[in-house]
Coordinates of C-alpha atoms in Angstrom, one line a residue:
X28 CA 85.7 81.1 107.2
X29 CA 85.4 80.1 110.9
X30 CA 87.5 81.7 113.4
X31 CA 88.0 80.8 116.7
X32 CA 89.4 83.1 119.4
X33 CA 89.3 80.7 121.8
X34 CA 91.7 78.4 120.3
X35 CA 95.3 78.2 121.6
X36 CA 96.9 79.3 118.4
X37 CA 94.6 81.7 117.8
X38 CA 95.1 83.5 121.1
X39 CA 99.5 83.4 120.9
X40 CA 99.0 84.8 117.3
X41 CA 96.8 87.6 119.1
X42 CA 99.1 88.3 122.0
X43 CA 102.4 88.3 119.5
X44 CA 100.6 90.9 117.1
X45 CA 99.8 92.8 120.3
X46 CA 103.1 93.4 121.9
X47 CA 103.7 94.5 118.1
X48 CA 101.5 96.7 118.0
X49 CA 102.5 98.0 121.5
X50 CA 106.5 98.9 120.5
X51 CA 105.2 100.4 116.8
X52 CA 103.3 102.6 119.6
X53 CA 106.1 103.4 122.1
X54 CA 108.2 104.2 119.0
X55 CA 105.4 106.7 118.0
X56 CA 105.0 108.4 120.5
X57 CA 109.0 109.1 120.8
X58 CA 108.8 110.1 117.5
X59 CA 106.1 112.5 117.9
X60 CA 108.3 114.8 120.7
X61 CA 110.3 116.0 117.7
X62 CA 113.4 117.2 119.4
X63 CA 112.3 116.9 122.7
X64 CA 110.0 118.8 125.5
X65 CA 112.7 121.5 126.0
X66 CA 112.9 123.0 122.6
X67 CA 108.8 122.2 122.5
X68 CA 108.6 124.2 125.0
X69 CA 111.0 127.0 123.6
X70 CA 109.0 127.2 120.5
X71 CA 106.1 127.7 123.2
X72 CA 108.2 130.6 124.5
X73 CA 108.4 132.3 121.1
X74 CA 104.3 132.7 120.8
X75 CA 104.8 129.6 117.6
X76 CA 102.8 126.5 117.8
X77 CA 104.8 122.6 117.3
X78 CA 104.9 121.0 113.5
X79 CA 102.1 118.3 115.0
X80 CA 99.9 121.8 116.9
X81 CA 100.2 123.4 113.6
X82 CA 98.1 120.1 111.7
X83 CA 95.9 119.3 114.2
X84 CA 94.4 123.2 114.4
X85 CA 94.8 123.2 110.7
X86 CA 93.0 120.0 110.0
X87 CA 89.1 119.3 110.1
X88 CA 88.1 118.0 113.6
X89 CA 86.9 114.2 113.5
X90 CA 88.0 113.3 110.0
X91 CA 90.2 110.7 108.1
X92 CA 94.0 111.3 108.4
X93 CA 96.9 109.4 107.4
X94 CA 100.0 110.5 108.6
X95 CA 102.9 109.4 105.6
X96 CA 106.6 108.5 106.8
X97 CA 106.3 109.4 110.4
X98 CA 109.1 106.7 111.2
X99 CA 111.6 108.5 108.4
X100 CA 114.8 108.8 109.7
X101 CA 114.6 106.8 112.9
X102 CA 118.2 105.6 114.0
X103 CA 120.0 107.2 111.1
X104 CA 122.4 110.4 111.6
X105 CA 122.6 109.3 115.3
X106 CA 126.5 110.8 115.1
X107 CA 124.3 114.2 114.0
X108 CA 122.1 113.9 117.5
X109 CA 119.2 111.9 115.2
X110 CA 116.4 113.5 112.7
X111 CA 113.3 112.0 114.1
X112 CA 110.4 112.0 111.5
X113 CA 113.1 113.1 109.1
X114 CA 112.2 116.8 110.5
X115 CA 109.0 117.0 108.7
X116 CA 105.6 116.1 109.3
X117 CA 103.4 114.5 106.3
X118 CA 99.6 114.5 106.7
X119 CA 96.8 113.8 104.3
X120 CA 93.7 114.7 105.5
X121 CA 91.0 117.5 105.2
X122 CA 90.8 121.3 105.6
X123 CA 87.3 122.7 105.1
X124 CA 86.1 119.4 103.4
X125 CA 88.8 119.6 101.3
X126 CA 91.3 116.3 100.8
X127 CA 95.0 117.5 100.6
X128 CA 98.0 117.0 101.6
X129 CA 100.1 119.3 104.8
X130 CA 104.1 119.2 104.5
X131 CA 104.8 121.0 108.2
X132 CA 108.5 121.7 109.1
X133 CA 109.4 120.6 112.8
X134 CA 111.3 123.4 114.1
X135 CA 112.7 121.0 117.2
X136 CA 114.8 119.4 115.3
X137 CA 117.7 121.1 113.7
X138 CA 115.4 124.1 113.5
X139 CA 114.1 122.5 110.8
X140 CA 116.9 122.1 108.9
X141 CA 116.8 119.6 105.4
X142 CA 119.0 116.4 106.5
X143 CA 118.9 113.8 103.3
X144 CA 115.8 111.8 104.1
X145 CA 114.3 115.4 104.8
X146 CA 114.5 115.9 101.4
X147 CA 113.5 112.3 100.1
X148 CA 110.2 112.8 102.7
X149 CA 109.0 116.0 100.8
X150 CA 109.4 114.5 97.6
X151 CA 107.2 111.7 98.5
X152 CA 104.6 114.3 100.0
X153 CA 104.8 116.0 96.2
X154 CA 105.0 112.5 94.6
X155 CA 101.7 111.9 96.2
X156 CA 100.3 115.3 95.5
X157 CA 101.0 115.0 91.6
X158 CA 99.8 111.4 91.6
X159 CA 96.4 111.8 93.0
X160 CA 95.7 116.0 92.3
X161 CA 95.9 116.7 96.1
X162 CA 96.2 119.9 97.0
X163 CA 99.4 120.9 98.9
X164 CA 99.6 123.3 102.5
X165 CA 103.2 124.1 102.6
X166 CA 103.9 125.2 106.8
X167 CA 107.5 126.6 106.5
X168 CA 109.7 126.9 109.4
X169 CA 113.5 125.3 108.8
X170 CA 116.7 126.8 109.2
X171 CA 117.5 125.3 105.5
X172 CA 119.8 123.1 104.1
X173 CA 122.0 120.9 107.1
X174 CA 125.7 122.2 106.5
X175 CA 127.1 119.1 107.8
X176 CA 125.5 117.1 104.7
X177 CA 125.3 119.2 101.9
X178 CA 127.0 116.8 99.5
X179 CA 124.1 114.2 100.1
X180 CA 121.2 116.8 99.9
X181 CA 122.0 120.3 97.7
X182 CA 122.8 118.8 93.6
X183 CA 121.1 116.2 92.8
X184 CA 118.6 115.5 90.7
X185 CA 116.6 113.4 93.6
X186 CA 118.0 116.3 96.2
X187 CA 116.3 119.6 97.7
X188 CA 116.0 121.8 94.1
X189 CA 113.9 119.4 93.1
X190 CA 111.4 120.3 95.1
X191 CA 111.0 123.8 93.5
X192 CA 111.1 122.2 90.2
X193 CA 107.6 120.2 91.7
X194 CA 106.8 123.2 92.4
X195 CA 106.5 124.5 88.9
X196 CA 104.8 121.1 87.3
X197 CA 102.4 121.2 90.2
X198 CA 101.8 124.9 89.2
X199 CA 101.2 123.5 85.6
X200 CA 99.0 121.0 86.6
X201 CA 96.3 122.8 88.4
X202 CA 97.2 121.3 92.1
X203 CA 96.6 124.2 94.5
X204 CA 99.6 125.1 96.7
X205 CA 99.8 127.1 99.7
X206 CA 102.7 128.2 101.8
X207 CA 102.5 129.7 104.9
X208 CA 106.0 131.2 106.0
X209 CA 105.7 130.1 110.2
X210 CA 109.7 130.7 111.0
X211 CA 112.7 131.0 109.2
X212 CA 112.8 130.1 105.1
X213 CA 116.0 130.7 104.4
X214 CA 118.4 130.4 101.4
X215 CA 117.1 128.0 98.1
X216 CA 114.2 127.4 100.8
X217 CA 113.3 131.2 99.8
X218 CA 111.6 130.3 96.8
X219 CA 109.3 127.8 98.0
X220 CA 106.5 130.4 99.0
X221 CA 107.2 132.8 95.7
X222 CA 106.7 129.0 93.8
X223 CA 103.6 128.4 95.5
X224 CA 100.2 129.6 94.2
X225 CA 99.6 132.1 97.3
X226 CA 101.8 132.7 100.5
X227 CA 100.8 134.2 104.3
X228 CA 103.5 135.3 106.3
X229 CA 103.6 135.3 110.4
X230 CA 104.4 138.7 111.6
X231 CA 107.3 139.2 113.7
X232 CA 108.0 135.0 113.6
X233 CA 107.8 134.7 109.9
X234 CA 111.6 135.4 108.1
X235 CA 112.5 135.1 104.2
X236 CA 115.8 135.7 102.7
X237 CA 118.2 134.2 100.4
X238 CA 121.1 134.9 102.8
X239 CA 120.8 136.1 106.9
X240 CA 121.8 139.3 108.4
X241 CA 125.2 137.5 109.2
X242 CA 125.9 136.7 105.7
X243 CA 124.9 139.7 104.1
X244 CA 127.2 141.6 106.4
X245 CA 130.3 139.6 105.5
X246 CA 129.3 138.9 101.7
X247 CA 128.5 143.1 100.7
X248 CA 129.4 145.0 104.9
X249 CA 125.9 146.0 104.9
X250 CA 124.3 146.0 108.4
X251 CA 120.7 145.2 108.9
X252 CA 118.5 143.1 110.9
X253 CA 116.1 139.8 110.2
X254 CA 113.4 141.6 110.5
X255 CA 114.4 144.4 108.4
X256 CA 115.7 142.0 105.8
X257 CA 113.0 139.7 105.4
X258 CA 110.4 139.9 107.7
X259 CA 106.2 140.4 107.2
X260 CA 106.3 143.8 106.6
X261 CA 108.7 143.7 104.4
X262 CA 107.5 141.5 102.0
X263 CA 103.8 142.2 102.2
X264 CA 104.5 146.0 101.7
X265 CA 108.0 146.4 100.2
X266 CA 109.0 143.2 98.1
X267 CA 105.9 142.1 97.9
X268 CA 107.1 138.3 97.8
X269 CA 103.9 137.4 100.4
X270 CA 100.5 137.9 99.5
X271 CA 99.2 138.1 103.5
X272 CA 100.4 139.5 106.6
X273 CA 98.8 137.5 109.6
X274 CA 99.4 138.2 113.2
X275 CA 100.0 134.3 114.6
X276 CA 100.2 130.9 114.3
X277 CA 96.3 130.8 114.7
X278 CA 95.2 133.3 112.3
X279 CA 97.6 131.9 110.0
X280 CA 96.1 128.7 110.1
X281 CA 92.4 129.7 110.0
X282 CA 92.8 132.2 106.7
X283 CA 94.6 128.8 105.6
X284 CA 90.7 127.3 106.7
X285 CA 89.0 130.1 104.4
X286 CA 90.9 130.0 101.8
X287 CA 90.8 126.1 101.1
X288 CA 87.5 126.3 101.7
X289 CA 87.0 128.5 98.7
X290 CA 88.3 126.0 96.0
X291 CA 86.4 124.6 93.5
X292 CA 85.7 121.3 93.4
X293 CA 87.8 118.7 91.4
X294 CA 87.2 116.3 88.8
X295 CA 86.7 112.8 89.8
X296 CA 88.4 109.1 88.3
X297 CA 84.7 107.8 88.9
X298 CA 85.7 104.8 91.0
X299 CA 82.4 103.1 92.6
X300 CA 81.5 103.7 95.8
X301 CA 78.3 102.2 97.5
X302 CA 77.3 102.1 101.1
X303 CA 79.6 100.3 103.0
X304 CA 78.9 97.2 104.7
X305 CA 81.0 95.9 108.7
X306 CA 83.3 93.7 107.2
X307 CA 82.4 90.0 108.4
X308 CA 84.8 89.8 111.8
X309 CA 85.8 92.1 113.6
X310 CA 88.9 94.0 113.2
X311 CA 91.0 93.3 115.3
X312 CA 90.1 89.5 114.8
X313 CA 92.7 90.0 112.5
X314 CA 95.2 89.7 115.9
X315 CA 94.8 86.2 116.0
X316 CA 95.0 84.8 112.4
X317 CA 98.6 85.8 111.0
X318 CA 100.7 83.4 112.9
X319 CA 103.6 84.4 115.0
X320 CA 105.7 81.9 113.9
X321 CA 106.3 82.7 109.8
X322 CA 106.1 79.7 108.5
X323 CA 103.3 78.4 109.6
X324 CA 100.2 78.6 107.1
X325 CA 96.8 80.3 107.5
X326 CA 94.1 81.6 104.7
X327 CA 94.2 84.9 103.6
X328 CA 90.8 85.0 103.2
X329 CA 90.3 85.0 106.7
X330 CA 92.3 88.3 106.6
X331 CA 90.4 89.8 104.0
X332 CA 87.2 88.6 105.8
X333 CA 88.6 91.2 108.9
X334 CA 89.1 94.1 106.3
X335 CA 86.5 93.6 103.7
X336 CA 82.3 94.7 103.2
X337 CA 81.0 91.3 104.0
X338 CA 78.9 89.5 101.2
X339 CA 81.1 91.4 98.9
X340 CA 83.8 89.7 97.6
X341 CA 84.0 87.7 93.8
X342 CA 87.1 85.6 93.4
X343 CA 88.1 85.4 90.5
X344 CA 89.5 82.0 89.3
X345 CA 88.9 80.6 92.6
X346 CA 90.3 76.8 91.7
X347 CA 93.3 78.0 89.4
X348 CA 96.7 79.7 90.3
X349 CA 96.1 78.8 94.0
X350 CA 98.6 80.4 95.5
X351 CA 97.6 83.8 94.9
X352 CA 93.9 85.1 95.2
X353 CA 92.8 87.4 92.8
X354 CA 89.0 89.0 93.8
X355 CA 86.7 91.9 93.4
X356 CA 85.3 93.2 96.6
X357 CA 84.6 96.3 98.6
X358 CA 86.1 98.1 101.4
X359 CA 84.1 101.3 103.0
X360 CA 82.0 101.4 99.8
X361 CA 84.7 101.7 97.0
X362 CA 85.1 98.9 94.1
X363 CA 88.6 97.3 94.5
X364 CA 90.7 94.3 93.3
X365 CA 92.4 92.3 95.8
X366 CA 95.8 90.7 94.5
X367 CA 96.6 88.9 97.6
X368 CA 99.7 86.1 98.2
X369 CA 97.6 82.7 99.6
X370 CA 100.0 81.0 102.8
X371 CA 97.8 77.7 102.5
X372 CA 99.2 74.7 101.2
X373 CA 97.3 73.6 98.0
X374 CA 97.4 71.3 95.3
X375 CA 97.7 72.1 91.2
X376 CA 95.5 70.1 88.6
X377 CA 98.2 67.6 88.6
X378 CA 97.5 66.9 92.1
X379 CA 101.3 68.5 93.0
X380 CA 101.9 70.2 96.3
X381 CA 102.3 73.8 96.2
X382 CA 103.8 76.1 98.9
X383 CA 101.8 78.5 99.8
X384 CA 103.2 82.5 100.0
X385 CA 105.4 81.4 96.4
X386 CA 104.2 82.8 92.9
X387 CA 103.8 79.4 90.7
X388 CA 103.2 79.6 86.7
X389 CA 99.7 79.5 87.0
X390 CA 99.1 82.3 89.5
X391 CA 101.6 84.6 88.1
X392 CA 99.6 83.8 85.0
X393 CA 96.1 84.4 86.9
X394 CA 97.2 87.7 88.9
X395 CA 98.6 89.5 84.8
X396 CA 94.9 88.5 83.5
X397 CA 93.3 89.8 86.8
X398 CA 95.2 93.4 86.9
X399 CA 94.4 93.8 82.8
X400 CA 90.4 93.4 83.7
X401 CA 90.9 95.4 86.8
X402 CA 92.2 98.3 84.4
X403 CA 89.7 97.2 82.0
X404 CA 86.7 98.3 84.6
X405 CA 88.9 101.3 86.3
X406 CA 89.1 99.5 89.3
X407 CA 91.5 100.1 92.0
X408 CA 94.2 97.8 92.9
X409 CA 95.1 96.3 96.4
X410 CA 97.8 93.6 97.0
X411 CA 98.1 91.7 100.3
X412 CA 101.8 91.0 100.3
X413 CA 103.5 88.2 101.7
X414 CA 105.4 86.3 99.4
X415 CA 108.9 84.6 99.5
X416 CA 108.6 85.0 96.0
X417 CA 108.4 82.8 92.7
X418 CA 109.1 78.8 92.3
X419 CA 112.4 77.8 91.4
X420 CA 113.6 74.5 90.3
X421 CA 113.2 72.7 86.9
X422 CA 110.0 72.3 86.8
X423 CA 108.6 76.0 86.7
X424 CA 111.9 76.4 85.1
X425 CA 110.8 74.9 82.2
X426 CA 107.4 76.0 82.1
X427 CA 108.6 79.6 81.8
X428 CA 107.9 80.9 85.7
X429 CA 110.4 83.7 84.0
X430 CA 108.1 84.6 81.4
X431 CA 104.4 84.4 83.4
X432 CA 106.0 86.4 86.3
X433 CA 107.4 88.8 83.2
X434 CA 103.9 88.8 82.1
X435 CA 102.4 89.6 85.9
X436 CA 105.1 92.5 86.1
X437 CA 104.3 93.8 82.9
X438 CA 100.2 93.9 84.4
X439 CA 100.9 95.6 87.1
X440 CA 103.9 98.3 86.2
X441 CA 101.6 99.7 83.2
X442 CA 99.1 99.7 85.5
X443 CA 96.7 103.5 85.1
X444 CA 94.4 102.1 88.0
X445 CA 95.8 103.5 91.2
X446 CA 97.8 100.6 93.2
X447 CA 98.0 100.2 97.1
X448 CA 100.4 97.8 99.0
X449 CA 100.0 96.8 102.5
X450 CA 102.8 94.5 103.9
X451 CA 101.2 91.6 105.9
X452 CA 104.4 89.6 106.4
X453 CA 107.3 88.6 103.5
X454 CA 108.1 90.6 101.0
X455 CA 111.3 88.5 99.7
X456 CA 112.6 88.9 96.4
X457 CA 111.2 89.9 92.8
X458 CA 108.1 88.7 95.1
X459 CA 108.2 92.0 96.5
X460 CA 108.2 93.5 92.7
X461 CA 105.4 91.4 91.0
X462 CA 103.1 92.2 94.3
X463 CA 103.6 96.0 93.6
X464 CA 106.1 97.0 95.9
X465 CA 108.0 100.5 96.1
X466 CA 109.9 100.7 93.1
X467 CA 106.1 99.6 91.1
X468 CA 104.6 103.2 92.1
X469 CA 101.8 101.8 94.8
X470 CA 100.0 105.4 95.5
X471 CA 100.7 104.2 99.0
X472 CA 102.3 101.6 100.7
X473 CA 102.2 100.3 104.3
X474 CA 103.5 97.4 106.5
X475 CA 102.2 95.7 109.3
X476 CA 104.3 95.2 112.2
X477 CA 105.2 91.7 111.1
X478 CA 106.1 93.1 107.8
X479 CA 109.1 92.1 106.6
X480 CA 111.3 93.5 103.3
X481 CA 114.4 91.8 102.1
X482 CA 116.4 89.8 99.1
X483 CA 115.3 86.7 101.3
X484 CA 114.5 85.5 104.9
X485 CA 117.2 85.9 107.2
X486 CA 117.8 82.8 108.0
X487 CA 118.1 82.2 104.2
X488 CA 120.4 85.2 104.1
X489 CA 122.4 83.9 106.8
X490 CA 123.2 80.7 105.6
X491 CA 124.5 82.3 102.4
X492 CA 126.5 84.6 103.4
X493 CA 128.3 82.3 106.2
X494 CA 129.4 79.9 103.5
X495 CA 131.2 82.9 101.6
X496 CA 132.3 84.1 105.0
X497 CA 133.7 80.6 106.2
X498 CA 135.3 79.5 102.6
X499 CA 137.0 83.0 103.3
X500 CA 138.2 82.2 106.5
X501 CA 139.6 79.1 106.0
X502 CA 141.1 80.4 102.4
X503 CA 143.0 82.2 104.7
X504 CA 143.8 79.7 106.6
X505 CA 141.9 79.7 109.7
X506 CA 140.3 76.2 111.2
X507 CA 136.3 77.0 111.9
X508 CA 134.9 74.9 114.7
X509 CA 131.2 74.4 115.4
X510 CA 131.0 76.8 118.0
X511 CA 132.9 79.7 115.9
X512 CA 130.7 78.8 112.9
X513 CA 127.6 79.4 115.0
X514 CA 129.0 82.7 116.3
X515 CA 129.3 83.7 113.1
X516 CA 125.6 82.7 111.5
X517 CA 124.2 84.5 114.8
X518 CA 126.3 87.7 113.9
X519 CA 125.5 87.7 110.2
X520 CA 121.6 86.9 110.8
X521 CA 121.4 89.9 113.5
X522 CA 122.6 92.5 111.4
X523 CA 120.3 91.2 108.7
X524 CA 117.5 90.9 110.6
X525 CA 117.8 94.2 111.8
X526 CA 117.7 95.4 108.1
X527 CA 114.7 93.0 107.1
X528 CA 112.6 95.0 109.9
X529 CA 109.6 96.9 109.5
X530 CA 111.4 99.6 110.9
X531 CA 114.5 99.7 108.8
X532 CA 111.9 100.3 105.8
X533 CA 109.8 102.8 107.2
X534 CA 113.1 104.7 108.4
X535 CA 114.3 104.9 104.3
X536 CA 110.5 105.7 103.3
X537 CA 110.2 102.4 101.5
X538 CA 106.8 101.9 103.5
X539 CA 105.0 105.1 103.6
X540 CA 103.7 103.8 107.3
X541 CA 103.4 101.1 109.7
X542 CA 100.0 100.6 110.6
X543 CA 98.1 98.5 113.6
X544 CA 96.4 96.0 111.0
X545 CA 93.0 97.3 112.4
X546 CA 93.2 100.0 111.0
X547 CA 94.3 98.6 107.3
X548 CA 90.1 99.3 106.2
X549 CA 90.5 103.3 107.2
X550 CA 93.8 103.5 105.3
X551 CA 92.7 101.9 102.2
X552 CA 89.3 104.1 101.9
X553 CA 91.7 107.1 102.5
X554 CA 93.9 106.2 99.9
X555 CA 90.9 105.3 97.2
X556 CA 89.6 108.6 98.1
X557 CA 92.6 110.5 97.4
X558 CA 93.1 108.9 94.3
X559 CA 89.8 109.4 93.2
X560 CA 90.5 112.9 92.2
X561 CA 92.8 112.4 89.4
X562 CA 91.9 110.6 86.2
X563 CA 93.9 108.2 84.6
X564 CA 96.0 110.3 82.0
X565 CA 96.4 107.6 78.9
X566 CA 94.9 104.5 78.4
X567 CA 95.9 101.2 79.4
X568 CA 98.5 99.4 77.5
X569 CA 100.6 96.3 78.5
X570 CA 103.1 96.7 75.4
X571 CA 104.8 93.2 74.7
X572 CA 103.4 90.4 77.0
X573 CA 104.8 86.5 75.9
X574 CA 101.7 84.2 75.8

């Protein structure tokens, strides 16, 4: 396809995506303070090393990484002083040539305590360890369980004693876990390191304990310090609950380096992999395609053609089910199978107008054929959301748009190929469902800054809900001039727009990140990667799909 970045429209989509990119940034980089300079700098005082220090020394230098959830918990708990990266810091990446997975407690904030989405965060790190056989580097250093929230974090069966339960079916499974006790590990937090495969232990920083000092003295009178309690000596020598005693952060970290370096290697799903190929623009060509304004149209394979090995890509059904594109291709080497939503206008067999970004009859029932030979061949999964999801009307009514999006559903949820998801723009609806989002088990799923997830648009929204909200109003009597109804849409689409935003997902972990689009190509070959350890565990079976 022919792109021109010297067009006008080409150029405002570029500059739009930019400033995009440039706030996802600015929030970043707020995010990645923790709890601030101060307590960075009293952790510095203490001889211990930040939740972010800890990874990068751990981490091979000049490698892949993919940091997972880094916006979790942004503006929630702000009456609780905030929980920025839900107190945890996720990282896939690799320690002596070994791909895994590193779950680092940030200390800064709430000394590490476990707020809900704390909880929800290292579930999702485990999720994605059991899914793809990643190992898993536990860095321990939180104060436990956030008092203030208990009810929403201790019982549950999505809630913190989960994560020792994970613990035991990772154990089961052969995944490799190591804890390393950095600061406090206090309470049901205790048995993390005793669940783990192997545990180190900081000396003189390192504490583990079912109850403090404090506790103990006013639960049985006894008197007796941390260190005493639970420190490295104690449970290297006495208890023996720690397998190594290390002096600091930095020895801790590099017997972390030998010991990883030690495992075997794993077995392999046998995806193909080749050399790669430049993809056929540029990536940040991609800037200028996606156009700012959402409604406009553009060709997703000019996207692809940014992301893409160039000369690599077979569509598949090329001049049926138009609105969604449905190809093999390659990206950094690896086999995949693009699912991707079309925004082009097109036209049917019939010669009828379709919309493009909406799943019609014969796309739906292109995509379910597509993800059956995609599982047929073991080859990975990628869908290119942005959908406003499926026709209505009675047309596709009565040609069953029900039962073929049934059918693309039932493709894609049974799928034992691993699934990715990346976010271009809408993701409205059960659009959002048939193109593999959250709820489908994507291994990973990501949003560009344009991303959008939502019921519908909100202008759509919106106009809805002001309807309900003005027969209210004048049920009850009140007389709604132009000017109050107006006040009233602009209310009701702010507050929905605010939870349609990239953000507002990434904040709840429903997007795993939010990625510059550039760098959608390093992600993806990350992600195939990872999931290239693990073998599909049973074969693939649709069950019941209509014809």
């Amino acid at each position: 396809m022919a792109i021109d970045p010297k067009e006008l429209e080409f150029n405002k989509n570029d500059d739009e995506m930019r400033l995009k990119i440039s706030r996802m940034e600015s929030e970043l980089a707020k995010i990645m303070k923790g709890g601030g300079d101060k307590r960075i700098a009293a952790l510095h005082e203490k001889g211990k090393m930040t939740a972010r220090e800890r990874i990068d020394m751990l981490l091979d230098a000049n490698t892949p990484r993919f940091e997972v959830a880094a916006f979790a918990g942004m503006d929630m708990y702000k009456e609780h002083g905030g929980c920025p990266s839900a107190g945890v810091v996720v990282v896939i990446g690799f320690v002596s040539g070994k791909q895994c997975i590193v779950v680092a407690n940030d200390a800064t904030v709430k000394a590490g305590a476990w707020f809900p989405i704390t909880g929800k965060k290292n579930l999702r790190a485990q999720e994605i360890a059991m899914e793809n056989k990643l190992p898993i580097i536990y860095l321990v250093d939180s104060a436990g369980v956030y008092l203030p929230m208990q009810d929403e974090i201790f019982p549950d069966k999505e809630h913190f004693g989960r994560i020792f339960r994970n613990n035991a079916i990772m154990s089961s499974m052969g995944i490799p876990q190591i804890a390393a006790v950095m600061g406090s590990c206090v309470a049901g937090g205790a048995y993390l390191p005793i669940m783990s495969d192997e545990s180190l232990i900081v000396d003189k920083t390192g504490t583990i304990f079912l109850a403090g000092s404090y506790l103990v003295k006013a639960a049985i009178g006894e008197s007796i310090d941390n260190e005493t309690l639970g420190g490295a000596t104690t449970h290297t020598e006495i208890s023996g609950v720690c397998d190594y005693k290390v002096a600091n952060d930095e020895e801790c970290l590099m017997t972390i380096r030998k010991m990883m370096g030690q495992i075997g290697a794993s077995e392999s799903a046998g995806f193909d992999r080749i050399e790669a190929v430049a993809p056929k623009h540029e990536l940040k060509k991609v800037y200028g395609i996606l156009p700012s304004e959402r409604h406009k149209p553009y060709n997703v394979h000019d996207i692809l053609d940014c992301i893409v090995d160039e000369g690599s890509v077979v569509e598949y059904k090329a001049d049926y089910g138009k609105t969604i594109v449905c190809a093999y291709a390659r990206i950094n080497g690896w086999s995949v199978g693009i699912v991707a939503n079309q925004r082009e206008l097109s036209k049917n067999a019939k010669g009828e107008m379709q919309f493009g970004g909406v799943i019609y009859n014969d796309s739906a029932d292109k995509s379910a054929r597509f993800i059956m030979n995609c599982n047929q061949k073991n080859i990975p999964l990628v869908f290119f959301q942005d959908v406003s999801g499926f026709m209505v009307g009675s047309k596709s009514e009565h040609a069953g748009i029900i039962k073929d999006g049934a059918k693309m559903v039932n493709a894609m949820a049974n799928s034992v190929v691993p699934k990715f998801t990346v976010v271009i723009g809408n993701s409205y609806g059960a659009g959002n469902y048939a193109m593999c989002g959250k709820a489908y088990d994507p291994r990973l799923i990501v949003g560009w800054p344009t991303a959008e997830v939502a019921v519908m648009s909100g202008a759509s929204a919106a106009k809805t809900l002001l309807q309900i909200e003005v027969a209210s109003l004048k049920a009850r009597g009140e007389e709604i001039t132009p000017e109050r109804e107006a006040e009233l849409y602009n209310t009701i689409k702010a507050r929905y727009d605010e939870q349609i935003s990239p953000y507002y997902a990434a904040s709840r972990i429903w997007l795993d990140a939010i990625i510059d689009p550039a760098k959608t190509r390093e992600f993806l070959s990350i992600g195939i990667e990872m999931a290239n350890h693990k073998k599909a565990e049973k074969a693939y079976n649709v069950g019941v799909i209509q014809t």
